[in-house]
Amino acid sequence: MAFVNNHVPESKITEAELYGPEPYDLNFVLPVPPVLSTDKVRLVPFIPRIHAPAYFDAIRGYETMYQYIPVVLEYPSDFLRFVETCRRDKTSLMFAVIDTTRPDPKHPEWEGSLAGMFGLIGTDTTNLVTEIGPAIVLPAFQRTHVSSHAVGSLLKYVLDLAPSGVGFRRVKWGAAPHNIPSNNLARRMGFKFGGILRWRYVLPTVEGYQKWGKEARAGDAGNGLLGRDGNEWVLCWDDWEEGGRELVERALARVA
């Protein structure tokens, strides 16, 4: 039997497309509320034209914090290309995390300061599962309430039943095995360890990634790029209903 394969690779994102379309189309498979919030943070869709300048100002000089993220984010154009790639993938949505405890005189309309970017990726509306990631907390907001409150907001959105949430069954959290803070955060927020995904990622060959990578066999499709494993953490609907929601509420209440 004859067959064809008419797959066309996705076109590369041009410089003119880095900030996305106007008006900004979230292109996400789920309903998106205007804001997700706790008493200390607000999560709103990350719109590069609005949020990227402040993000770049805050991250400048701290680019090594990207070492656990398996994509190249070395330059602003890399970051914008990543965000636009996610936007074009209907299973992904990036959020700007606003810390409402720290006003930003430059952006009073934000009702706080930009503290990071969190996302949802791999959102599967058939099997009712999604993954929280990436989880980027800007340097000035690390070791504060920001990460816990951002995760808590997303968990409520994903696992709570309508109308306050979308009523999914499973949320994943991925972390590099050597990223102790990320693994600890997952545990603290009620995720259960699901196992090690061996050879989870192919790593870009830029400075800072080599020490985490391991060599694969010669001649494979990775063209010599290193790889790394990934820890998978999971939180399911029954965990949520059987004490998980209360655990998250307690975690948010005790974070300064």
C-alpha positions as a printed Julia matrix, in Angstrom:
256×3 Matrix{Float64}:
   0.0    0.0    0.0
   1.35   3.4   -0.96
   1.59   6.14   1.64
   2.8    9.69   1.97
   4.23  11.78   4.78
   3.3   15.4    4.21
   4.6   16.74   7.51
   5.88  20.29   7.21
   8.3   21.46   9.94
   7.15  24.5   11.87
   8.53  27.74  10.54
  11.24  29.47  12.55
  10.24  32.46  14.64
  11.54  35.63  13.05
  12.81  38.69  14.89
   9.6   40.51  14.0
   7.56  37.76  15.67
   9.43  37.55  18.98
   6.88  39.59  20.93
   3.88  37.71  19.55
   0.82  39.05  17.74
  -1.28  42.1   18.57
  -3.71  41.67  20.17
  -1.87  39.0   22.09
  -3.53  35.62  21.45
  -2.99  33.22  24.38
  -3.93  30.28  22.12
  -4.56  28.0   25.13
  -6.83  24.96  25.26
  -8.48  25.92  28.57
 -10.48  28.96  29.71
  -8.11  31.55  31.16
  -9.37  33.76  34.0
  -8.07  37.35  34.05
  -6.1   36.64  37.23
  -5.2   33.83  39.63
  -4.39  35.09  43.09
  -3.61  34.5   46.73
  -3.24  37.16  49.41
   0.38  37.72  48.3
   0.64  37.09  44.54
  -1.28  37.61  41.33
  -0.77  35.47  38.25
  -1.73  37.02  34.92
  -0.89  35.88  31.39
   2.71  36.78  30.53
   2.56  39.24  27.65
   6.08  40.02  26.38
   5.36  43.61  25.33
   4.13  44.31  28.85
   6.28  42.15  31.11
   9.51  41.34  29.26
  11.32  44.68  29.82
  10.97  44.42  33.61
  11.88  40.74  33.44
  15.1   41.47  31.55
  16.05  44.23  33.99
  15.59  41.85  36.93
  17.42  38.87  35.42
  20.42  40.75  34.03
  23.62  39.35  35.53
  21.88  36.27  36.94
  21.53  34.22  33.76
  23.23  31.25  35.45
  19.95  30.59  37.25
  18.73  29.07  33.97
  21.1   26.14  34.46
  18.28  23.73  35.35
  16.04  24.66  32.41
  16.81  22.46  29.38
  16.48  25.19  26.75
  18.8   28.02  25.75
  17.76  31.26  27.49
  21.12  33.0   27.45
  20.0   36.17  25.65
  16.74  38.16  25.65
  16.0   36.96  22.13
  16.33  33.35  23.34
  13.83  34.0   26.11
  11.35  35.72  23.8
  11.66  32.9   21.28
  10.93  30.38  24.03
   7.84  32.29  25.19
   6.55  32.61  21.62
   7.19  28.9   20.99
   5.09  28.13  24.06
   2.35  30.5   22.89
   2.13  28.71  19.55
   1.7   25.41  21.39
  -1.95  25.34  22.46
  -1.08  23.08  25.42
   1.11  25.75  27.06
   0.47  29.03  28.86
   2.95  31.32  30.59
   2.0   33.48  33.59
   3.64  36.6   34.99
   3.89  36.3   38.77
   3.24  39.61  40.55
   4.26  39.97  44.2
   1.54  42.17  45.66
   3.52  42.78  48.85
   6.09  44.89  46.95
   4.69  47.85  44.99
   6.49  48.87  41.79
   6.36  52.65  41.31
   7.12  52.17  37.62
   4.1   49.92  37.15
   1.34  50.81  39.62
  -1.17  49.14  37.3
   0.39  45.75  38.15
  -0.56  46.12  41.82
   2.87  44.8   42.76
   6.25  43.87  41.31
   7.11  41.29  38.68
   8.57  38.36  40.61
   8.91  35.66  37.98
   7.29  33.55  35.3
   5.49  30.23  35.85
   3.74  28.17  33.21
   1.57  25.22  32.37
   2.85  22.86  29.67
   1.7   19.65  28.06
  -1.93  20.32  28.93
  -3.99  17.3   27.85
  -7.74  17.92  27.87
  -8.48  14.29  26.99
  -6.64  12.75  29.92
  -7.05  15.8   32.19
  -3.39  16.28  33.01
  -0.96  19.19  32.86
   2.51  20.07  34.14
   3.65  23.16  36.01
   6.71  24.57  34.32
   8.87  26.44  33.84
   9.08  27.86  37.35
  11.27  30.96  37.26
  11.54  33.16  40.35
  13.55  36.34  39.82
  16.63  36.76  42.06
  15.18  39.47  44.33
  12.21  37.24  45.16
  13.9   33.92  45.81
  13.56  32.35  49.27
  10.31  34.25  49.83
   6.63  33.39  49.61
   6.57  33.78  45.82
   7.23  30.21  44.68
   4.81  28.59  47.13
   2.05  31.07  46.35
   2.54  30.77  42.59
   2.34  26.97  42.77
  -0.65  27.13  45.1
  -2.52  29.42  42.69
  -1.9   27.08  39.77
  -2.89  23.99  41.74
  -6.21  25.56  42.69
  -6.86  26.56  39.09
  -6.09  23.08  37.76
  -7.49  20.78  40.45
 -10.47  22.65  41.9
 -13.82  21.86  40.32
 -15.68  24.43  38.24
 -16.46  27.23  38.51
 -13.3   28.14  40.46
 -11.08  25.64  38.62
 -11.0   23.39  35.57
 -11.34  20.07  37.41
  -8.33  18.19  36.05
  -7.21  14.86  37.51
  -3.42  15.09  37.57
  -0.72  17.75  37.82
   2.94  17.02  37.18
   6.06  18.81  38.4
   9.42  18.09  36.82
  12.76  18.81  38.46
  16.37  18.05  37.71
  17.57  15.44  40.23
  20.28  17.82  41.45
  17.93  20.82  41.78
  17.33  20.49  45.51
  15.13  23.61  45.94
  12.77  22.52  43.17
  12.42  19.0   44.55
  11.87  20.35  48.06
   9.2   22.76  46.83
   7.3   19.93  45.15
   7.37  17.89  48.33
   6.32  20.86  50.45
   3.33  21.56  48.2
   2.02  18.02  48.47
   3.36  16.4   45.31
   4.29  12.73  45.53
   7.47  11.39  43.96
   6.52   9.57  40.77
   9.92   8.31  39.7
  12.98   9.17  37.64
  12.49   9.74  33.91
  15.79   8.55  32.51
  17.21  10.57  29.62
  14.32  13.01  29.97
  15.99  15.91  28.15
  18.56  16.62  25.49
  20.63  19.54  26.79
  21.91  22.5   24.79
  25.68  22.73  24.63
  26.18  26.06  26.37
  28.31  26.93  29.37
  26.68  25.84  32.6
  24.89  22.79  31.24
  27.87  20.5   30.8
  28.28  19.66  34.49
  24.71  18.35  34.68
  24.74  16.33  31.47
  25.81  12.83  30.56
  26.98  11.43  27.28
  24.77   9.27  25.11
  25.88   6.69  22.56
  27.86   7.93  19.61
  25.94   8.43  16.4
  22.44   8.92  17.84
  20.03  11.58  16.59
  21.2   14.03  19.26
  24.39  14.8   17.33
  26.57  14.65  20.42
  24.39  16.76  22.7
  24.35  15.72  26.34
  21.26  14.47  28.16
  19.94  14.41  31.69
  17.36  12.58  33.77
  14.34  14.22  35.36
  12.49  13.67  38.62
   8.73  13.54  38.17
   6.4   14.59  40.98
   2.63  14.19  40.75
  -0.44  15.49  42.55
  -3.76  13.91  41.62
  -7.38  14.85  42.23
  -7.82  12.29  45.01
  -4.67  13.55  46.76
  -6.15  17.05  46.46
  -9.52  16.1   47.91
  -8.02  13.94  50.67
  -5.98  16.62  52.37
  -3.89  18.11  49.56
  -5.89  21.31  49.33
  -5.63  21.84  53.08
  -1.89  21.12  53.0
  -1.43  23.83  50.37
  -3.52  26.29  52.38
  -1.37  25.63  55.45
   1.79  26.05  53.4
   0.59  29.41  52.11
  -0.44  30.57  55.57
   2.96  29.92  57.1
   5.11  31.37  54.31
   6.29  34.86  55.2
